[in-house]
PDB file of C-alpha atoms in Angstrom:
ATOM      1  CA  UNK A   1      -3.381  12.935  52.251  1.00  0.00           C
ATOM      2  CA  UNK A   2      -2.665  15.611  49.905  1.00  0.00           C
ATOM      3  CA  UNK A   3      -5.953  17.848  48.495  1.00  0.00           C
ATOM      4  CA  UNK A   4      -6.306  19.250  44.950  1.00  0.00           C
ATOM      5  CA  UNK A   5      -6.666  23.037  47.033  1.00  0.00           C
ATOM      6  CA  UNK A   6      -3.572  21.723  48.904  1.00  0.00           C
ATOM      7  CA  UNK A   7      -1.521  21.506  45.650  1.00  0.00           C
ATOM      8  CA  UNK A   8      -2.987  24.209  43.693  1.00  0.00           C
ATOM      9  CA  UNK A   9      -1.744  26.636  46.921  1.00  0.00           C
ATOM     10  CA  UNK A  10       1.461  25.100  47.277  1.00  0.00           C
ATOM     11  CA  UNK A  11       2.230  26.055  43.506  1.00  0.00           C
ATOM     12  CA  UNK A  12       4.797  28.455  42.423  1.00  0.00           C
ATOM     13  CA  UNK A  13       5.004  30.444  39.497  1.00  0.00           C
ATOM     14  CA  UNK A  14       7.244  29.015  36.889  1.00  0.00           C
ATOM     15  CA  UNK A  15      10.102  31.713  35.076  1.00  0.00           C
ATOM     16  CA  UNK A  16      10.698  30.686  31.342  1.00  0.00           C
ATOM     17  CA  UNK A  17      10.718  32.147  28.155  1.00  0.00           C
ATOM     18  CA  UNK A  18       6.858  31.231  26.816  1.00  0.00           C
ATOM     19  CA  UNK A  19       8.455  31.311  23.406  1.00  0.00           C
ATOM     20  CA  UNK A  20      11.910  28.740  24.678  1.00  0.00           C
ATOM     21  CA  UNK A  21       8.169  26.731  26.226  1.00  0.00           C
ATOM     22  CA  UNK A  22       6.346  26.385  22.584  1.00  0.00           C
ATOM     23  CA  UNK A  23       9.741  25.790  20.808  1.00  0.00           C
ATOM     24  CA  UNK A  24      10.200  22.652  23.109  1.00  0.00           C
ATOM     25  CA  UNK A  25       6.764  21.354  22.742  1.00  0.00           C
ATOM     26  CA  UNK A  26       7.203  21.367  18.619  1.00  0.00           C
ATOM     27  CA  UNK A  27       8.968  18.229  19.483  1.00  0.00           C
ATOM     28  CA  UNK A  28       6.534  16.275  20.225  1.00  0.00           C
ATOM     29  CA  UNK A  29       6.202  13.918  17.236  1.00  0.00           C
ATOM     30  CA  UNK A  30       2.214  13.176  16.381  1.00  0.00           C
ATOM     31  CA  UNK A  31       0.155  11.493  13.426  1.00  0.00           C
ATOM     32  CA  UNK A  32      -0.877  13.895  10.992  1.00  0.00           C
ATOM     33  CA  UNK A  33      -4.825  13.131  10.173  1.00  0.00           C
ATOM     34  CA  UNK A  34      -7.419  14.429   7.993  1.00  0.00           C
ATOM     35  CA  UNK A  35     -10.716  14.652  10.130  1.00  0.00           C
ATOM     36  CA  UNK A  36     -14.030  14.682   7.666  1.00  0.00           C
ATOM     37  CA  UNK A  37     -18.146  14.948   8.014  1.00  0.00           C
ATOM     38  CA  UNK A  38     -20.886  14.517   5.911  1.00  0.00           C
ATOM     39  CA  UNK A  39     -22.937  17.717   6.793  1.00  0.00           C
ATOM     40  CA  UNK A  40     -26.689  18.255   5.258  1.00  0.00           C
ATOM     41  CA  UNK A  41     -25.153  16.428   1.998  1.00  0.00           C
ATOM     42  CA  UNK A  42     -21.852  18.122   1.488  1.00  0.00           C
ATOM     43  CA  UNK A  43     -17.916  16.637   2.775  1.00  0.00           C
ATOM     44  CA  UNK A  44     -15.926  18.918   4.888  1.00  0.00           C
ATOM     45  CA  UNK A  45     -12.399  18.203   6.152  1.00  0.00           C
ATOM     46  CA  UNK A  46      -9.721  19.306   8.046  1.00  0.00           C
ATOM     47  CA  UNK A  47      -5.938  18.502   9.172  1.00  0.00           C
ATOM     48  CA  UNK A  48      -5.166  17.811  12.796  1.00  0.00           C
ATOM     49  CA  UNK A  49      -1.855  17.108  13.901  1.00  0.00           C
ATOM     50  CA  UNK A  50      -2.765  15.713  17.085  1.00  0.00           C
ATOM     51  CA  UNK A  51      -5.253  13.239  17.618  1.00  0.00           C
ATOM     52  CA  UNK A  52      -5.074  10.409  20.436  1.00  0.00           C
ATOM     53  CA  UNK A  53      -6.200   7.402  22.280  1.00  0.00           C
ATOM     54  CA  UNK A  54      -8.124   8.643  25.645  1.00  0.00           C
ATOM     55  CA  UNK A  55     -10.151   5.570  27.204  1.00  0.00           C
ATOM     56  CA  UNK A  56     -10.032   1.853  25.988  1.00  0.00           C
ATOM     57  CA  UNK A  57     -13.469   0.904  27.759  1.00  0.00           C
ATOM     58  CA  UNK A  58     -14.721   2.929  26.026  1.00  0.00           C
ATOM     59  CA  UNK A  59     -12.794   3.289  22.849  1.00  0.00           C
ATOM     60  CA  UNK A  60     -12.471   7.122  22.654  1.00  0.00           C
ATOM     61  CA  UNK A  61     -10.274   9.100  20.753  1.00  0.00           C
ATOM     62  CA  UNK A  62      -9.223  12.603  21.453  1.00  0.00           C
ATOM     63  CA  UNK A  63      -8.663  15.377  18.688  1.00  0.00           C
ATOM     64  CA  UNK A  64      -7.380  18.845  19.161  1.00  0.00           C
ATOM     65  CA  UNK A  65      -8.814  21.565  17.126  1.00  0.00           C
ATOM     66  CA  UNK A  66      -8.406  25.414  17.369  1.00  0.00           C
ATOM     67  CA  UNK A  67     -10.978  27.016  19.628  1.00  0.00           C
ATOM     68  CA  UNK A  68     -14.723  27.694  18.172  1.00  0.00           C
ATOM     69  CA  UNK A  69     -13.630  24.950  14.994  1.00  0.00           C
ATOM     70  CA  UNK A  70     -16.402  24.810  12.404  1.00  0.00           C
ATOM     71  CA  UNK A  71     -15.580  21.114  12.248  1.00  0.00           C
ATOM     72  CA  UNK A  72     -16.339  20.439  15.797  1.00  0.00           C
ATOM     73  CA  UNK A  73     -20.029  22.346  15.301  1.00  0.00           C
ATOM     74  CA  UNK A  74     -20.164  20.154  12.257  1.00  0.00           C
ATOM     75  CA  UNK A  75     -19.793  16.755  13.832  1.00  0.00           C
ATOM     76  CA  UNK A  76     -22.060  17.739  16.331  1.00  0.00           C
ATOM     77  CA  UNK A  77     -24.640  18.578  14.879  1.00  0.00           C
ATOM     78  CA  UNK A  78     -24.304  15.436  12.676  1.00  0.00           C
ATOM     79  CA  UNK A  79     -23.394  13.257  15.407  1.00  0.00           C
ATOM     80  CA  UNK A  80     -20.718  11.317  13.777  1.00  0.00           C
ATOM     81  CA  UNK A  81     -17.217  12.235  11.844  1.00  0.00           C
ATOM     82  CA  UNK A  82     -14.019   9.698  10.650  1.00  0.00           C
ATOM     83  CA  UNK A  83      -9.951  10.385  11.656  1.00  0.00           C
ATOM     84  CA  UNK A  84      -8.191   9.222   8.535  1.00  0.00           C
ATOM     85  CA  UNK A  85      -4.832   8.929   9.974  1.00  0.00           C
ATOM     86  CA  UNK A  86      -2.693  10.079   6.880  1.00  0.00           C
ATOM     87  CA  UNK A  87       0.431   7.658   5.237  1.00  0.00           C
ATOM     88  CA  UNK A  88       3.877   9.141   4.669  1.00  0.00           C
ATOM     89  CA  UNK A  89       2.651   9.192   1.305  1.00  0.00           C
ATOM     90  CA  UNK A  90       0.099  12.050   1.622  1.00  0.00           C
ATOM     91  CA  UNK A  91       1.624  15.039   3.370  1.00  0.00           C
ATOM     92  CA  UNK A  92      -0.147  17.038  -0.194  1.00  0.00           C
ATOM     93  CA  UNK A  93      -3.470  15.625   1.675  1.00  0.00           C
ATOM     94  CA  UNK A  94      -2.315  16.862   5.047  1.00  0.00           C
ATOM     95  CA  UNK A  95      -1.062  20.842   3.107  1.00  0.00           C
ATOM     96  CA  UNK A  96      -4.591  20.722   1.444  1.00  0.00           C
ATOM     97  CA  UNK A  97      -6.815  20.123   4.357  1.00  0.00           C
ATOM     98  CA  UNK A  98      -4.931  22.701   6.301  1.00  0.00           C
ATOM     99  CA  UNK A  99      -4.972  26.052   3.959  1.00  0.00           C
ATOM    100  CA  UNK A 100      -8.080  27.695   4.625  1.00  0.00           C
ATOM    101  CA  UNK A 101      -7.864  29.092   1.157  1.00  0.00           C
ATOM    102  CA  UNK A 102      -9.351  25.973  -0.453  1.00  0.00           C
ATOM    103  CA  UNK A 103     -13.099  25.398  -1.281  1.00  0.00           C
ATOM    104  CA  UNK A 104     -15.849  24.559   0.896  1.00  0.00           C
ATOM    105  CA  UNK A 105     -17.967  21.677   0.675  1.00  0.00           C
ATOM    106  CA  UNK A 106     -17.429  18.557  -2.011  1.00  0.00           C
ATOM    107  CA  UNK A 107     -15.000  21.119  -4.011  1.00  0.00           C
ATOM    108  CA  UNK A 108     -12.045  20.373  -1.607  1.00  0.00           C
ATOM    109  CA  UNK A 109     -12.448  16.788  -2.330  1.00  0.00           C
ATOM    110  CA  UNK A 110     -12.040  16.868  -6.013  1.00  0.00           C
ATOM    111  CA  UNK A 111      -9.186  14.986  -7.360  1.00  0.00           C
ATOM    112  CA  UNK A 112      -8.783  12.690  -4.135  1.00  0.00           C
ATOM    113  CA  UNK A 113      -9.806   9.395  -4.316  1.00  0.00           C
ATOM    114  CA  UNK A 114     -12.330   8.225  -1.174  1.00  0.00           C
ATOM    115  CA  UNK A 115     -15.479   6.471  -0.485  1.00  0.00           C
ATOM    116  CA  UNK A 116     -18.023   7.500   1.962  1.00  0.00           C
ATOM    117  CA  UNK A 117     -18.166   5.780   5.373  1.00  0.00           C
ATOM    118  CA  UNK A 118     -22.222   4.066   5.551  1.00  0.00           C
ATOM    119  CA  UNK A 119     -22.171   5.111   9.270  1.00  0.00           C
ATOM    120  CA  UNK A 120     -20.773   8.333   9.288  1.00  0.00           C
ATOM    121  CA  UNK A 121     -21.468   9.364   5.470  1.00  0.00           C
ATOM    122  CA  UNK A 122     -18.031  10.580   5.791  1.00  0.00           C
ATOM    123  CA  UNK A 123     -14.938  10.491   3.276  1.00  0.00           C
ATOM    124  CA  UNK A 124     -12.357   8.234   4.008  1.00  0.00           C
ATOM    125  CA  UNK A 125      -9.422   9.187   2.127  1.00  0.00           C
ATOM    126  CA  UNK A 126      -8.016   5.965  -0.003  1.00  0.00           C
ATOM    127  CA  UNK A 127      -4.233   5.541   0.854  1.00  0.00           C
ATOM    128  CA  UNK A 128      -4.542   6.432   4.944  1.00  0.00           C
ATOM    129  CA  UNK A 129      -2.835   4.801   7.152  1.00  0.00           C
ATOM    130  CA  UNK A 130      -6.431   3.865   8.921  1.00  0.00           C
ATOM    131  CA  UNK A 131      -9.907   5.282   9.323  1.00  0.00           C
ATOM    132  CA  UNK A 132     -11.669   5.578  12.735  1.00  0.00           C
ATOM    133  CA  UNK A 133     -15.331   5.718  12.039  1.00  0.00           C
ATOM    134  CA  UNK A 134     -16.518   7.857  15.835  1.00  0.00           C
ATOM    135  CA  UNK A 135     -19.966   9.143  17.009  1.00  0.00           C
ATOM    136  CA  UNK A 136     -19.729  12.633  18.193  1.00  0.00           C
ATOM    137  CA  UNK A 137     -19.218  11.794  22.283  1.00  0.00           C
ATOM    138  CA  UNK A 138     -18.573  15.835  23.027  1.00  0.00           C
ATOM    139  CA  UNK A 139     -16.435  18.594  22.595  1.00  0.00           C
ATOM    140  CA  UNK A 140     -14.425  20.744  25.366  1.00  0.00           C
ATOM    141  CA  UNK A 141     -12.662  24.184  25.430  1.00  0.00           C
ATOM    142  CA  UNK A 142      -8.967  23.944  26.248  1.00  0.00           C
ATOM    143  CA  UNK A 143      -7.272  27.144  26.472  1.00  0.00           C
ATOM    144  CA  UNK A 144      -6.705  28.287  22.502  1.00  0.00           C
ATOM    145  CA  UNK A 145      -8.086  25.061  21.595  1.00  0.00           C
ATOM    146  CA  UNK A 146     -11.227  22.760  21.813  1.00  0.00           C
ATOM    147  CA  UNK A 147     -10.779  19.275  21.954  1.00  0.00           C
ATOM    148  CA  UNK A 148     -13.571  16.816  20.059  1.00  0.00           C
ATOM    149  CA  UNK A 149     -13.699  13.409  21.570  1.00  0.00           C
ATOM    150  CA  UNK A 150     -14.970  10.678  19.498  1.00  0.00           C
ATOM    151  CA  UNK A 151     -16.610   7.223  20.320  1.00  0.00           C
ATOM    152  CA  UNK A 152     -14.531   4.418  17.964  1.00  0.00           C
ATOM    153  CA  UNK A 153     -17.337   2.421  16.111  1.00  0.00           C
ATOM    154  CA  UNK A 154     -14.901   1.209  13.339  1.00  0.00           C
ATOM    155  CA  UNK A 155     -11.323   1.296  12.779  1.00  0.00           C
ATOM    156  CA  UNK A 156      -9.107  -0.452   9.907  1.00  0.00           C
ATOM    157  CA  UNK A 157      -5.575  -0.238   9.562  1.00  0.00           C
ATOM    158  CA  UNK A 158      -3.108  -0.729   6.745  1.00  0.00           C
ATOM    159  CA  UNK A 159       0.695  -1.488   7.733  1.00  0.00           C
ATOM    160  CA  UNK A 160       2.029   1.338   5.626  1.00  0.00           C
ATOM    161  CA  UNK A 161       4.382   4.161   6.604  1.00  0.00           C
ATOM    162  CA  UNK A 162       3.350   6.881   9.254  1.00  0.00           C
ATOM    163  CA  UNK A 163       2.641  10.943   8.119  1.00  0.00           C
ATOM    164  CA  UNK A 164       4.241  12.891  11.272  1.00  0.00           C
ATOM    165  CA  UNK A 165       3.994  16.358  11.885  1.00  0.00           C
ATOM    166  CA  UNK A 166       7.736  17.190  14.177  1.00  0.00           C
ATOM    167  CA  UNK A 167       8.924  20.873  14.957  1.00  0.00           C
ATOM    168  CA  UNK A 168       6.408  21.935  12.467  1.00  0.00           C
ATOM    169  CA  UNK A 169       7.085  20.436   9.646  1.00  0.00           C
ATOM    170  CA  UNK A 170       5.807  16.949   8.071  1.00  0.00           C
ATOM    171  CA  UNK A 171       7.718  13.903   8.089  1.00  0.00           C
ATOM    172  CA  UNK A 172       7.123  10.708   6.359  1.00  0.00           C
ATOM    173  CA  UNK A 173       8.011   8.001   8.870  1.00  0.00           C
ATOM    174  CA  UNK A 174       9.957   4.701   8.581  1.00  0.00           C
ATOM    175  CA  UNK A 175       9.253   3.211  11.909  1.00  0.00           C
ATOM    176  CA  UNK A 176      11.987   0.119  13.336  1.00  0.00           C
ATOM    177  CA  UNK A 177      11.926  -0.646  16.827  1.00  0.00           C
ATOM    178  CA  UNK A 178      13.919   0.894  19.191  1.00  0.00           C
ATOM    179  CA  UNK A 179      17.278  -0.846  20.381  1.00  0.00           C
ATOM    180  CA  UNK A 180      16.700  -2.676  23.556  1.00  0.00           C
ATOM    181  CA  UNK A 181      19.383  -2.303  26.167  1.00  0.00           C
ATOM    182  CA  UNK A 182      22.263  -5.062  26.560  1.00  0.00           C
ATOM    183  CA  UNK A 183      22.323  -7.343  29.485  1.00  0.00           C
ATOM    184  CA  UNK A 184      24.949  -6.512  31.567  1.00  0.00           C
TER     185      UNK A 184
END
């Protein structure tokens, strides 16, 4: 039987381009989501373009933010955020969340049409795909990046369209299932 020390020694350095490296993994397609908190009264949110399913049992999702994220000290301290997973409809929601140059607090909701979760006193964004309601579980540093998990404690879906973000740009999806091979 093979050891983690084993393997780790047994490694040998790898010789690519970091830049050929980060071009390839742009094309990994993800849901585009606006994360949001209700902090001391006032809404914050922010985009994430990669947010996923970690454990079934239980229900935790995973969301990647950049290191030392003021969203991640946010849901902390309030112990609960939502993942509004965005329609192909909204990539303006998705460009708004992410400029930093817009206004803090309830100002960068104005215009936008949501209700406030009565667990997490979070917006949910009308129009998303669907809204996870998650208590804070914890948060991790990962490299240039922390990454929040989030216990599930509600979820609702709509059957609408898909926001992705693809190579670094948005795309509004259209899925259809994938062709299954002929029997031969």
């Amino acid at each position: 039987m093979t050891t983690v020390t084993e393997v780790r020694t047994a490694r040998r350095a790898v010789r690519q381009d970091p830049e050929q490296r980060r071009r390839a993994l742009y094309h990994l397609a993800s849901p585009v989501s606006v994360l949001t908190v209700g902090h001391e009264g006032a809404a914050h949110g922010t985009t994430a373009s990669t947010v996923t399913l970690v454990s079934r049992k239980p229900l935790l999702v995973g969301v990647v933010l950049r290191a030392d994220s003021s969203f991640a000290r946010l849901a902390a301290a309030e112990g609960r955020f939502a993942i509004n997973v965005l329609s192909a409809e909204q990539a303006d929601v998705a460009r708004h969340f992410a400029d930093s140059g817009r206004p803090d607090g309830p100002e960068q909701f104005a215009g936008l049409a949501w209700t406030s979760d009565s667990y997490a006193h979070a917006p949910l964004i009308a129009g998303a795909l669907a809204h996870y309601t998650c208590r804070f579980h914890s948060a991790h540093p990962a490299g240039d990046s922390e990454l929040l998990l989030g216990h599930v404690v509600r979820a609702t879906a709509d059957e609408v369209p898909p926001l992705f973000s693809y190579a670094g740009a948005l795309f509004a999806g259209s899925l259809r299932p994938a062709k299954e091979a002929s029997a031969s």
